Every structure is written in structure tokens, then in C-alpha cells.
Short mmCIF file of C-alpha atoms in Angstrom, two decimals:
data_model
loop_
_atom_site.label_atom_id
_atom_site.label_comp_id
_atom_site.label_asym_id
_atom_site.label_seq_id
_atom_site.Cartn_x
_atom_site.Cartn_y
_atom_site.Cartn_z
CA MET A 1 33.23 -8.83 -12.63
CA ARG A 2 29.83 -9.10 -13.50
CA SER A 3 29.70 -8.18 -14.99
CA LYS A 4 30.58 -7.25 -18.30
CA PHE A 5 30.96 -6.66 -21.95
CA THR A 6 32.08 -4.12 -24.47
CA ARG A 7 33.21 -3.90 -28.05
CA GLY A 8 36.83 -3.26 -27.29
CA ARG A 9 36.72 0.48 -26.86
CA THR A 10 39.63 2.12 -25.16
CA ILE A 11 38.56 4.15 -22.16
CA ALA A 12 39.13 7.66 -23.32
CA LEU A 13 39.34 9.44 -20.03
CA ALA A 14 41.32 8.45 -16.97
CA LEU A 15 40.17 9.85 -13.66
CA PRO A 16 43.35 11.71 -12.68
CA ALA A 17 43.19 13.86 -15.78
CA VAL A 18 39.87 15.33 -14.81
CA VAL A 19 40.03 15.69 -11.05
CA GLY A 20 40.49 19.43 -11.25
CA LEU A 21 37.59 19.83 -13.62
CA ALA A 22 35.48 17.55 -11.50
CA LEU A 23 35.99 19.40 -8.29
CA ALA A 24 35.27 22.70 -10.00
CA GLY A 25 32.20 21.27 -11.68
CA CYS A 26 30.83 19.71 -8.47
CA SER A 27 31.38 22.69 -6.21
CA GLY A 28 28.09 24.25 -5.30
CA ALA A 29 26.12 21.51 -7.07
CA GLY A 30 24.10 19.28 -4.91
CA GLY A 31 20.92 17.76 -3.73
CA GLY A 32 17.80 19.61 -2.94
CA GLY A 33 14.35 18.34 -3.66
CA GLY A 34 12.76 16.95 -6.74
CA GLY A 35 13.88 19.80 -8.93
CA GLY A 36 11.97 22.36 -10.97
CA GLY A 37 8.34 22.27 -11.95
CA GLY A 38 6.24 20.41 -14.45
CA ASP A 39 6.74 16.90 -15.80
CA GLU A 40 10.51 17.23 -15.79
CA ALA A 41 10.47 17.31 -11.99
CA LYS A 42 8.97 13.84 -12.00
CA SER A 43 11.57 12.15 -14.12
CA ILE A 44 15.12 11.02 -13.49
CA ASN A 45 17.91 9.92 -15.82
CA VAL A 46 19.59 6.65 -14.94
CA LEU A 47 22.74 5.34 -16.60
CA MET A 48 23.39 1.64 -16.07
CA VAL A 49 25.43 -1.28 -17.29
CA GLY A 50 23.83 -3.61 -19.80
CA ASN A 51 23.72 -6.81 -17.74
CA PRO A 52 20.67 -9.10 -17.53
CA GLN A 53 19.57 -7.79 -14.13
CA MET A 54 19.40 -4.26 -15.57
CA VAL A 55 17.25 -5.45 -18.45
CA ASP A 56 14.93 -6.91 -15.83
CA ILE A 57 14.54 -3.70 -13.85
CA GLN A 58 13.66 -1.83 -17.03
CA LYS A 59 10.76 -4.22 -17.53
CA LEU A 60 9.44 -3.72 -14.01
CA THR A 61 9.83 0.01 -13.44
CA ALA A 62 6.80 1.53 -15.13
CA ASP A 63 4.16 -0.70 -13.54
CA SER A 64 5.65 -0.56 -10.07
CA PHE A 65 7.99 2.29 -9.16
CA THR A 66 6.57 4.86 -11.59
CA LYS A 67 3.00 3.83 -10.86
CA ASP A 68 3.56 4.18 -7.11
CA THR A 69 5.61 7.39 -7.11
CA GLY A 70 4.77 9.18 -10.33
CA ILE A 71 8.50 9.36 -11.11
CA LYS A 72 9.41 8.38 -14.66
CA VAL A 73 12.79 6.72 -15.13
CA ASN A 74 14.70 7.37 -18.34
CA TYR A 75 17.24 4.58 -18.70
CA THR A 76 20.45 4.66 -20.72
CA VAL A 77 22.04 1.21 -20.94
CA LEU A 78 25.59 0.65 -22.15
CA PRO A 79 28.20 -2.13 -22.25
CA GLU A 80 30.50 -2.03 -19.26
CA ASN A 81 33.56 -0.33 -20.70
CA GLU A 82 31.44 2.21 -22.57
CA LEU A 83 29.47 2.86 -19.40
CA ARG A 84 32.66 3.56 -17.47
CA ASP A 85 33.87 5.94 -20.15
CA LYS A 86 30.58 7.86 -20.20
CA VAL A 87 29.89 7.99 -16.48
CA THR A 88 33.46 8.98 -15.66
CA GLN A 89 33.29 11.89 -18.07
CA ASP A 90 29.87 12.95 -16.80
CA VAL A 91 30.67 12.77 -13.09
CA ALA A 92 34.25 13.97 -13.26
CA THR A 93 33.49 17.02 -15.37
CA GLY A 94 30.32 17.90 -13.51
CA ALA A 95 28.17 17.63 -16.63
CA GLY A 96 25.21 16.48 -14.59
CA GLN A 97 23.47 14.48 -17.30
CA TYR A 98 22.53 11.63 -14.96
CA ASP A 99 20.78 11.57 -11.61
CA VAL A 100 21.71 7.96 -10.88
CA ALA A 101 24.37 5.64 -12.28
CA THR A 102 25.57 2.12 -11.73
CA VAL A 103 29.19 1.82 -10.80
CA GLY A 104 31.08 -0.73 -8.77
CA ALA A 105 33.27 -1.46 -5.83
CA TYR A 106 36.28 -0.01 -7.65
CA GLU A 107 34.83 3.43 -8.34
CA VAL A 108 32.84 4.18 -5.22
CA PRO A 109 35.66 4.71 -2.68
CA ILE A 110 37.68 6.77 -5.17
CA TRP A 111 34.75 8.94 -6.22
CA ALA A 112 33.67 9.41 -2.62
CA LYS A 113 37.15 10.65 -1.77
CA ASN A 114 36.93 13.12 -4.65
CA ASP A 115 33.60 14.40 -3.29
CA TRP A 116 31.73 13.46 -6.46
CA LEU A 117 28.93 11.48 -4.81
CA HIS A 118 26.13 12.02 -2.34
CA GLU A 119 26.40 9.82 0.74
CA LEU A 120 23.44 7.43 0.84
CA GLY A 121 23.57 5.99 4.33
CA SER A 122 21.31 8.70 5.71
CA TYR A 123 18.66 7.95 3.08
CA ALA A 124 18.85 4.23 3.88
CA ASP A 125 18.66 4.86 7.62
CA ALA A 126 15.61 7.08 7.21
CA ASP A 127 13.72 4.34 5.35
CA THR A 128 13.06 1.68 7.98
CA SER A 129 11.65 -0.73 5.40
CA PHE A 130 14.98 -0.70 3.56
CA ASP A 131 16.74 -2.47 6.47
CA LYS A 132 20.32 -1.40 5.89
CA ALA A 133 21.54 -3.89 8.50
CA ASP A 134 20.43 -6.71 6.20
CA LEU A 135 23.04 -5.81 3.56
CA LEU A 136 25.97 -8.23 3.45
CA LYS A 137 29.01 -6.83 5.21
CA PRO A 138 31.47 -7.26 2.27
CA MET A 139 29.12 -5.23 0.09
CA VAL A 140 28.75 -2.42 2.63
CA GLN A 141 32.52 -2.28 3.12
CA SER A 142 33.18 -2.11 -0.60
CA LEU A 143 30.72 0.77 -1.06
CA SER A 144 31.87 2.89 1.87
CA GLY A 145 34.29 5.80 1.79
CA GLN A 146 37.27 6.44 4.00
CA ASP A 147 34.91 8.37 6.27
CA GLY A 148 32.92 5.20 6.89
CA LYS A 149 29.81 6.54 5.17
CA LEU A 150 27.86 4.55 2.58
CA TYR A 151 28.07 6.04 -0.93
CA GLY A 152 26.49 3.27 -3.00
CA LEU A 153 23.45 1.02 -2.63
CA PRO A 154 24.11 -2.48 -3.99
CA PHE A 155 21.79 -3.77 -6.69
CA TYR A 156 23.41 -7.16 -6.74
CA GLY A 157 26.65 -8.63 -5.50
CA GLU A 158 28.90 -11.36 -6.70
CA SER A 159 32.05 -13.33 -6.39
CA SER A 160 33.29 -15.67 -9.12
CA PHE A 161 33.08 -19.43 -9.50
CA LEU A 162 33.39 -22.23 -12.03
CA MET A 163 30.30 -23.41 -13.87
CA TYR A 164 30.26 -26.75 -15.67
CA ARG A 165 27.91 -29.06 -17.52
CA LYS A 166 27.08 -31.93 -15.20
CA ASP A 167 25.67 -34.08 -17.98
CA ILE A 168 28.71 -33.63 -20.21
CA PHE A 169 31.09 -34.44 -17.38
CA ALA A 170 29.06 -37.52 -16.44
CA SER A 171 29.16 -38.74 -20.03
CA LYS A 172 32.94 -38.48 -19.95
CA GLY A 173 33.25 -40.07 -16.51
CA ILE A 174 34.79 -36.91 -15.06
CA THR A 175 34.19 -35.84 -11.46
CA MET A 176 34.45 -32.12 -10.76
CA PRO A 177 36.07 -31.32 -7.40
CA GLU A 178 34.33 -28.73 -5.22
CA ARG A 179 37.62 -26.84 -5.07
CA PRO A 180 39.42 -27.50 -8.36
CA THR A 181 42.91 -26.33 -9.23
CA TRP A 182 43.55 -24.46 -12.44
CA GLN A 183 45.62 -27.36 -13.75
CA GLN A 184 42.69 -29.69 -13.17
CA VAL A 185 40.47 -27.26 -15.04
CA ALA A 186 42.88 -27.20 -17.98
CA ASP A 187 43.00 -31.00 -18.06
CA MET A 188 39.22 -31.24 -17.93
CA ALA A 189 38.82 -28.60 -20.65
CA ALA A 190 40.89 -30.78 -22.97
CA LYS A 191 38.75 -33.82 -22.23
CA VAL A 192 35.37 -32.16 -22.77
CA ASP A 193 36.40 -30.10 -25.80
CA GLY A 194 34.23 -31.42 -28.62
CA ALA A 195 32.08 -33.53 -26.30
CA ALA A 196 29.06 -32.30 -28.26
CA PRO A 197 28.99 -30.91 -31.81
CA GLY A 198 30.50 -27.43 -31.82
CA MET A 199 31.18 -27.48 -28.07
CA LYS A 200 34.41 -26.04 -26.68
CA GLY A 201 35.98 -26.96 -23.38
CA ILE A 202 35.75 -23.63 -21.56
CA CYS A 203 34.78 -19.99 -21.90
CA LEU A 204 37.13 -17.37 -20.47
CA ARG A 205 36.90 -13.64 -20.96
CA GLY A 206 39.26 -12.32 -23.61
CA LEU A 207 37.69 -8.95 -24.25
CA PRO A 208 39.95 -5.99 -23.38
CA GLY A 209 39.05 -3.96 -20.33
CA TRP A 210 40.22 -3.94 -16.73
CA GLY A 211 36.74 -5.08 -15.66
CA GLU A 212 36.43 -7.61 -18.47
CA LEU A 213 39.47 -9.75 -19.26
CA GLY A 214 41.29 -7.96 -16.46
CA ALA A 215 38.90 -9.17 -13.75
CA ALA A 216 39.18 -12.85 -14.57
CA LEU A 217 42.89 -12.73 -15.38
CA THR A 218 43.84 -10.91 -12.18
CA THR A 219 42.21 -13.59 -10.03
CA VAL A 220 44.33 -16.16 -11.86
CA VAL A 221 47.43 -14.01 -11.34
CA ASN A 222 46.65 -13.76 -7.63
CA THR A 223 46.39 -17.49 -7.09
CA PHE A 224 49.49 -18.21 -9.21
CA GLY A 225 51.38 -16.01 -6.74
CA GLY A 226 51.53 -12.80 -8.75
CA THR A 227 50.36 -9.24 -8.14
CA TRP A 228 50.23 -5.95 -10.01
CA PHE A 229 52.20 -4.17 -7.28
CA THR A 230 53.96 -5.06 -4.06
CA LYS A 231 52.88 -3.34 -0.88
CA ASP A 232 55.60 -0.70 -1.35
CA TRP A 233 54.54 -0.03 -4.96
CA GLN A 234 57.04 -2.08 -6.90
CA ALA A 235 55.51 -2.97 -10.29
CA GLN A 236 55.30 -6.73 -10.85
CA VAL A 237 53.62 -7.08 -14.25
CA ASN A 238 56.56 -8.92 -15.85
CA SER A 239 57.37 -11.01 -12.77
CA PRO A 240 57.70 -14.79 -13.26
CA GLU A 241 54.42 -15.43 -11.44
CA PHE A 242 52.47 -12.86 -13.47
CA LYS A 243 53.93 -14.29 -16.67
CA GLU A 244 53.16 -17.88 -15.70
CA ALA A 245 49.56 -17.04 -14.89
CA THR A 246 49.01 -15.02 -18.05
CA ASN A 247 50.61 -17.63 -20.30
CA PHE A 248 48.46 -20.29 -18.66
CA TYR A 249 45.30 -18.26 -19.22
CA VAL A 250 46.12 -17.35 -22.82
CA ASN A 251 47.18 -20.89 -23.73
CA LEU A 252 44.06 -22.39 -22.16
CA VAL A 253 41.64 -20.14 -24.00
CA LYS A 254 43.53 -20.54 -27.28
CA ALA A 255 43.56 -24.33 -27.01
CA HIS A 256 40.10 -25.05 -25.64
CA GLY A 257 38.24 -21.75 -25.34
CA GLU A 258 35.40 -20.17 -27.24
CA PRO A 259 35.79 -18.98 -30.84
CA GLY A 260 36.66 -15.29 -31.12
CA ALA A 261 37.81 -15.24 -27.52
CA SER A 262 39.58 -11.89 -27.84
CA GLN A 263 36.16 -10.28 -28.35
CA ALA A 264 34.28 -12.34 -25.76
CA GLY A 265 33.30 -10.79 -22.45
CA PHE A 266 30.73 -11.69 -19.82
CA THR A 267 27.72 -11.50 -22.13
CA GLU A 268 29.33 -13.48 -24.93
CA CYS A 269 30.34 -16.22 -22.49
CA LEU A 270 26.88 -16.21 -20.92
CA ASN A 271 25.39 -16.73 -24.36
CA ALA A 272 27.87 -19.49 -25.15
CA MET A 273 27.18 -21.35 -21.92
CA SER A 274 23.42 -20.91 -22.02
CA GLN A 275 23.28 -22.06 -25.65
CA SER A 276 25.30 -25.22 -24.89
CA LYS A 277 28.37 -24.14 -26.83
CA VAL A 278 30.88 -24.56 -23.99
CA ALA A 279 31.24 -27.16 -21.25
CA MET A 280 32.74 -24.88 -18.58
CA TRP A 281 32.80 -21.21 -17.75
CA TYR A 282 34.73 -19.32 -15.08
CA ASP A 283 32.98 -16.04 -14.28
CA ALA A 284 30.63 -14.14 -12.01
CA THR A 285 28.34 -15.93 -9.57
CA SER A 286 25.55 -13.64 -10.75
CA ALA A 287 25.48 -15.49 -14.07
CA ALA A 288 23.83 -18.51 -12.50
CA GLY A 289 20.37 -16.98 -12.35
CA SER A 290 20.30 -16.58 -16.11
CA LEU A 291 21.70 -20.06 -16.71
CA GLU A 292 18.93 -21.59 -14.59
CA ASP A 293 16.13 -19.68 -16.32
CA PRO A 294 14.62 -22.10 -18.88
CA SER A 295 13.03 -19.23 -20.78
CA VAL A 296 16.47 -17.98 -21.87
CA SER A 297 18.79 -20.93 -21.28
CA LYS A 298 19.05 -24.31 -22.94
CA VAL A 299 21.10 -25.70 -20.05
CA ALA A 300 18.84 -24.94 -17.07
CA GLY A 301 19.15 -27.77 -14.56
CA LYS A 302 22.29 -29.13 -16.24
CA VAL A 303 24.90 -26.84 -14.68
CA GLY A 304 27.04 -27.50 -11.62
CA TYR A 305 28.79 -24.80 -9.59
CA VAL A 306 32.07 -25.06 -7.68
CA PHE A 307 34.52 -22.64 -6.06
CA ALA A 308 36.87 -20.53 -8.18
CA PRO A 309 39.94 -22.56 -9.20
CA VAL A 310 43.14 -22.10 -7.20
CA VAL A 311 46.88 -22.75 -7.35
CA LYS A 312 48.71 -21.29 -4.35
CA THR A 313 45.86 -19.65 -2.44
CA LYS A 314 42.94 -21.18 -0.55
CA THR A 315 40.39 -19.10 -2.46
CA SER A 316 40.54 -17.00 -5.61
CA GLY A 317 37.07 -15.58 -6.24
CA TRP A 318 36.62 -11.88 -6.83
CA LEU A 319 34.31 -9.47 -5.00
CA TRP A 320 32.08 -7.11 -6.88
CA THR A 321 28.82 -5.28 -6.64
CA TRP A 322 27.01 -3.21 -9.20
CA ALA A 323 25.61 -0.39 -7.15
CA TRP A 324 23.50 2.72 -7.52
CA VAL A 325 25.25 6.03 -6.88
CA MET A 326 24.00 9.62 -6.96
CA PRO A 327 26.35 12.21 -8.49
CA LYS A 328 26.45 15.48 -6.58
CA THR A 329 25.48 17.27 -9.78
CA THR A 330 21.91 15.99 -9.65
CA LYS A 331 19.17 18.47 -8.87
CA LYS A 332 16.72 15.66 -8.16
CA ALA A 333 18.28 14.03 -5.13
CA ASP A 334 15.00 13.18 -3.42
CA ASP A 335 13.50 11.47 -6.47
CA ALA A 336 16.80 9.76 -7.25
CA SER A 337 17.08 8.44 -3.70
CA LYS A 338 13.55 7.02 -3.87
CA PHE A 339 14.49 5.10 -6.99
CA MET A 340 17.73 3.74 -5.53
CA LEU A 341 16.08 2.64 -2.28
CA TRP A 342 13.37 0.86 -4.29
CA ALA A 343 15.85 -0.80 -6.65
CA SER A 344 17.95 -2.21 -3.79
CA SER A 345 15.04 -3.12 -1.53
CA LYS A 346 13.63 -6.39 -0.28
CA GLY A 347 10.42 -5.38 -2.03
CA TYR A 348 12.13 -5.21 -5.42
CA GLU A 349 13.53 -8.71 -4.91
CA GLN A 350 10.00 -9.96 -4.19
CA LEU A 351 8.73 -8.15 -7.30
CA ALA A 352 11.43 -9.61 -9.55
CA GLY A 353 10.85 -13.09 -8.18
CA GLN A 354 7.10 -12.97 -8.60
CA LYS A 355 7.07 -11.32 -12.03
CA LEU A 356 10.15 -12.80 -13.72
CA GLY A 357 11.05 -15.94 -11.79
CA TRP A 358 12.96 -16.40 -8.55
CA SER A 359 16.21 -17.41 -10.21
CA ARG A 360 16.40 -13.89 -11.62
CA VAL A 361 16.34 -12.08 -8.28
CA PRO A 362 19.33 -9.68 -8.06
CA ALA A 363 20.95 -11.54 -5.19
CA GLY A 364 24.30 -11.41 -3.43
CA LYS A 365 23.61 -8.27 -1.42
CA ARG A 366 21.21 -9.22 1.38
CA ALA A 367 21.34 -11.98 3.98
CA SER A 368 17.54 -12.25 3.93
CA THR A 369 17.52 -13.17 0.23
CA TYR A 370 18.89 -16.59 1.10
CA GLU A 371 16.03 -17.21 3.52
CA ILE A 372 13.22 -16.60 1.02
CA PRO A 373 11.64 -20.04 0.47
CA GLU A 374 10.92 -19.44 -3.21
CA TYR A 375 14.42 -18.15 -3.85
CA LYS A 376 16.04 -21.00 -1.93
CA LYS A 377 14.16 -23.44 -4.13
CA ALA A 378 14.96 -21.61 -7.38
CA ALA A 379 18.61 -21.11 -6.40
CA ALA A 380 19.12 -24.58 -4.97
CA ALA A 381 21.84 -25.32 -7.52
CA PHE A 382 23.88 -22.18 -6.90
CA GLY A 383 22.58 -20.12 -3.98
CA ALA A 384 24.71 -21.60 -1.22
CA MET A 385 27.81 -21.65 -3.42
CA THR A 386 27.27 -18.00 -4.29
CA LEU A 387 26.88 -16.92 -0.67
CA ASN A 388 29.85 -19.01 0.46
CA SER A 389 32.00 -17.61 -2.33
CA ILE A 390 31.15 -14.04 -1.34
CA GLN A 391 31.75 -14.67 2.34
CA GLU A 392 35.09 -16.43 1.79
CA VAL A 393 36.83 -13.65 -0.11
CA ASP A 394 39.38 -11.38 1.50
CA PRO A 395 39.83 -8.19 -0.52
CA THR A 396 42.63 -7.05 1.81
CA ASN A 397 44.71 -10.19 1.28
CA PRO A 398 43.75 -11.94 -1.97
CA GLY A 399 47.17 -13.35 -2.87
CA VAL A 400 50.37 -14.63 -1.33
CA GLN A 401 51.88 -11.25 -0.51
CA PRO A 402 50.68 -7.96 1.09
CA ARG A 403 48.95 -5.49 -1.23
CA PRO A 404 49.10 -1.69 -1.37
CA THR A 405 45.31 -1.25 -1.65
CA VAL A 406 42.09 -3.12 -1.02
CA GLY A 407 40.83 -5.05 -4.04
CA ILE A 408 40.94 -8.56 -5.47
CA GLN A 409 40.50 -8.17 -9.22
CA PHE A 410 41.62 -4.55 -9.30
CA VAL A 411 44.00 -2.12 -7.64
CA ASP A 412 41.91 0.59 -6.02
CA ILE A 413 43.65 3.66 -7.42
CA PRO A 414 42.33 5.95 -10.19
CA GLU A 415 45.19 5.09 -12.54
CA PHE A 416 44.30 1.39 -12.64
CA GLN A 417 41.38 2.04 -14.97
CA ASP A 418 43.74 3.05 -17.75
CA LEU A 419 46.57 0.68 -16.79
CA GLY A 420 44.39 -2.40 -16.64
CA THR A 421 42.67 -1.62 -19.90
CA LYS A 422 45.91 -1.04 -21.81
CA VAL A 423 47.54 -4.20 -20.50
CA THR A 424 44.47 -6.30 -21.32
CA GLN A 425 44.41 -4.90 -24.84
CA ASP A 426 47.84 -6.40 -25.42
CA VAL A 427 46.93 -9.67 -23.70
CA ALA A 428 43.82 -9.89 -25.88
CA ALA A 429 46.05 -9.39 -28.91
CA ALA A 430 48.12 -12.37 -27.73
CA ILE A 431 44.93 -14.43 -27.45
CA ALA A 432 44.10 -13.45 -31.03
CA GLY A 433 47.58 -14.42 -32.18
CA ARG A 434 48.68 -10.85 -32.90
CA GLY A 435 51.41 -10.70 -30.27
CA THR A 436 53.03 -12.53 -27.40
CA VAL A 437 52.44 -12.55 -23.68
CA ASP A 438 56.06 -11.57 -23.03
CA ASP A 439 55.74 -8.49 -25.21
CA ALA A 440 52.39 -7.58 -23.66
CA LEU A 441 53.72 -7.80 -20.12
CA ALA A 442 56.96 -6.00 -20.97
CA LYS A 443 54.90 -3.05 -22.17
CA GLY A 444 52.63 -3.43 -19.16
CA GLN A 445 55.57 -3.33 -16.78
CA LYS A 446 56.66 0.06 -18.08
CA LEU A 447 53.14 1.41 -17.70
CA ALA A 448 52.90 -0.03 -14.19
CA GLU A 449 56.24 1.50 -13.22
CA ASP A 450 54.95 4.91 -14.27
CA VAL A 451 51.86 4.40 -12.11
CA ALA A 452 53.94 3.15 -9.19
CA GLY A 453 56.16 6.20 -9.38
CA LYS A 454 53.13 8.42 -8.75
CA GLN A 455 52.14 6.42 -5.69
CA LYS A 456 55.45 6.41 -3.88
#
């Protein structure tokens, strides 16, 4: 998932531990208008993940949204795992520090069920220029609650794919298949390792976190035939398929991956790829815009894009969206909704394209994006592959066996936040040579069995 970096912090607060506090804190809190009087009424606090697209919106807000509405936006930007820690505590305890936050497809259905979020479909429907029908169906589904209402507005959407250096592969006489297998990827990583001074064969996330290492690793587990849980909640973390996939992943990154892999997440791999330090990278489709921006990337025009590698499944890409949500604790619902509608609008995409370059448009959420002539030209290398990757995924059936919840790179239950993070901490230790995969998954199995016991 896109998204995605941290400095290895353990998430301090799991959702189940604070449900009671959250419901008490949210009761009676809610929308209303812009809030009290004075300047404070014309400002909102926004907490968001520190990905490139969020850096872009910071640059564009004052001279567009604030100028047009008079609403000042106070941004707090954090690495992904730290963001999740902070926003979970704020929303679940009813602290009310933020009017808007970015969360993803994992959190939205759970938080909507807990009655922590304002529904946003009515705001989108009331704004005819927003064109809610233009949003891609997988994104709308992932941001809807069990009641069918929309609780998040997507800022950008993504699947995952494999990125590779076309020039490096050509120099080695290697042809990249459009649908590679993971074994082919491993073989190619060995051949291109060292193809240029200081260049490694591949970058793979090794940074602990269910949305960091866990996102990439779980897609590999899925296509190797593994799963976290069977449909009837039998834990499978130490199953042969889960072990095979994890050993493959760990061995590949240790043999041909980036230096310091156990501390490398999305941002570190993006830097490595854009600075020509790795020949391949498996990660979020949303990374392509940055790679093709010559102002920040040394490899613009040199990167090829193919579908996520597979083993036993036809596809293996993940599905994710970073989306804007409005906690029920806000007292500035009207102003917050104006910001969210602007940030997810067709107009914002036009603004980003015109001001920053069309490759940096936060895509993957609207069908119309892929019909914009300037964007089609800027995204010629990756646009179609991104859209196809998103449309191919099946979050209800991402592996070889039935699943207990919707979700490709995560299990959509509150307990997975803590489970996934703890397991990836031990897998990251194995990547760093401080433990073994067998030991990591043996510990993970016990944790997963405890979680499964609560679900049955």
C-alpha cells in the first residue's frame, strides 16, 4: 500500500482496546456548521500520510482552496505507521483534534461500523460538480460501510505492479514478461544485480508495519497459495504455503535487495528507484507518477511497468486508496466537507496537472482521469497498466481459497492492525539477520490463533 513509510514504531493502540472509549467520546459529538466565531471558524486541521501526493496538495492549498473559500488548512503530515497510531487514538478516544484525516480501505468500513465517521455520500451528491458516479467502483466499494453509505472520499487509488529499468534489462538482453512469475523476478534480480555501480537487483519493502512490509508480503503469500486465516477462522500463519512465500521474499531481498532493507518502506524504495540504485521495484502503482517526473527522478522515461508477479493465482495486485474521512468529533463539518470535496475533485486533478505536471495527478480514483489528453500523454508509460491493475483485482477472492473478510493485503478486522505489525516486526528481523522466518511465523501463528478465537 501506497503507500508508506515509518521508522519502525510499534502501533501503540489497537482499535478493540478503545472501542468503549470511542463510542463514549463520539456520542453527542457531530457536525454542525463551520464552528465558532472569529478566525478559528475559518480553519480546519487535517492529518495526512506523508506520501508525495500529500506534499503536492500542501503546495497548492493556499493559492487555490484557501483563496477561494477563506478556509485555512493546518496540515499535520506523518509517516504511515505513525499516522495510524495518532489518528486511531484521536478518533477512537473522541479527542477531536482533527477535522479531516487520511485513512485507507482497511480502516473506513471498521470505523464506519463503530460510528466514528460522518457519512460523506450526501455531501458528494449535493455537489453536482463533484460527479460521484465518476469514481471507480472498486474505490467506492472499499470506502463504503455495511449500510452501503460512502464514508471516505478517495484522494488517489492504487493497485501494485512491478517496475523495472528498461535500459538495464536491454543491456543484459533480458525481456520482461507482461505477467511475470515471482521465480522469473528472482532470476532476473540476480542477473541485473550490479548491472550499474552500486545498483541492486530489486527493492522490496522490509520495514515493519501491516501496511508496509505486510502489504507487499501478503500479496506474495496470496499468490503462493497461503492466507492469514481460512474462511472459518483457522489461523494459517505457519502453514507450508505461508512459510514458502515468506522465505522466498526474505531470501530474495537479502540476496539482491536494497541495503538496509529491514528499514526500507515505500519512500525508501521510491528514492532508491528514482535515484537509479535498484533495477526493479514491486510496489504501489501510484509510485509511477513520481518516477516519471524528471524534476525529482533520474530514471524518468527509463522505467517499464508490468502486472504484479504471480505463482498460483491469475493476478496478485493489492487494492488501496488513501481517502479523506471526517471524524464525528469535528465541529467544522461544513468547512471540512468543502475541503474534502475539493481535494477529491476533477478540478483538483486539473490544478495539480497544470501547476505541478500531469504525471503527478493523484490518479486511480476516477474514470475520467484516464480520458484527460494531457494526463494520457504524461501517463503513457503507466496509465493503462495502473487502470488495468485496479480493475483486475478481486478483494473478495484474492487467493486460492475462500477468505473470512474482504481484503487483499489485509484482513478487514480491527485486530489485524496489531497482528500484522507484530508479525512483520519479526519478519523484518529475519531480513536483518536477527532471527529466522520459522521462528517469526511460529510466534505469528500463536498471535493469529488468539485473534481467530475472538472471531469464532
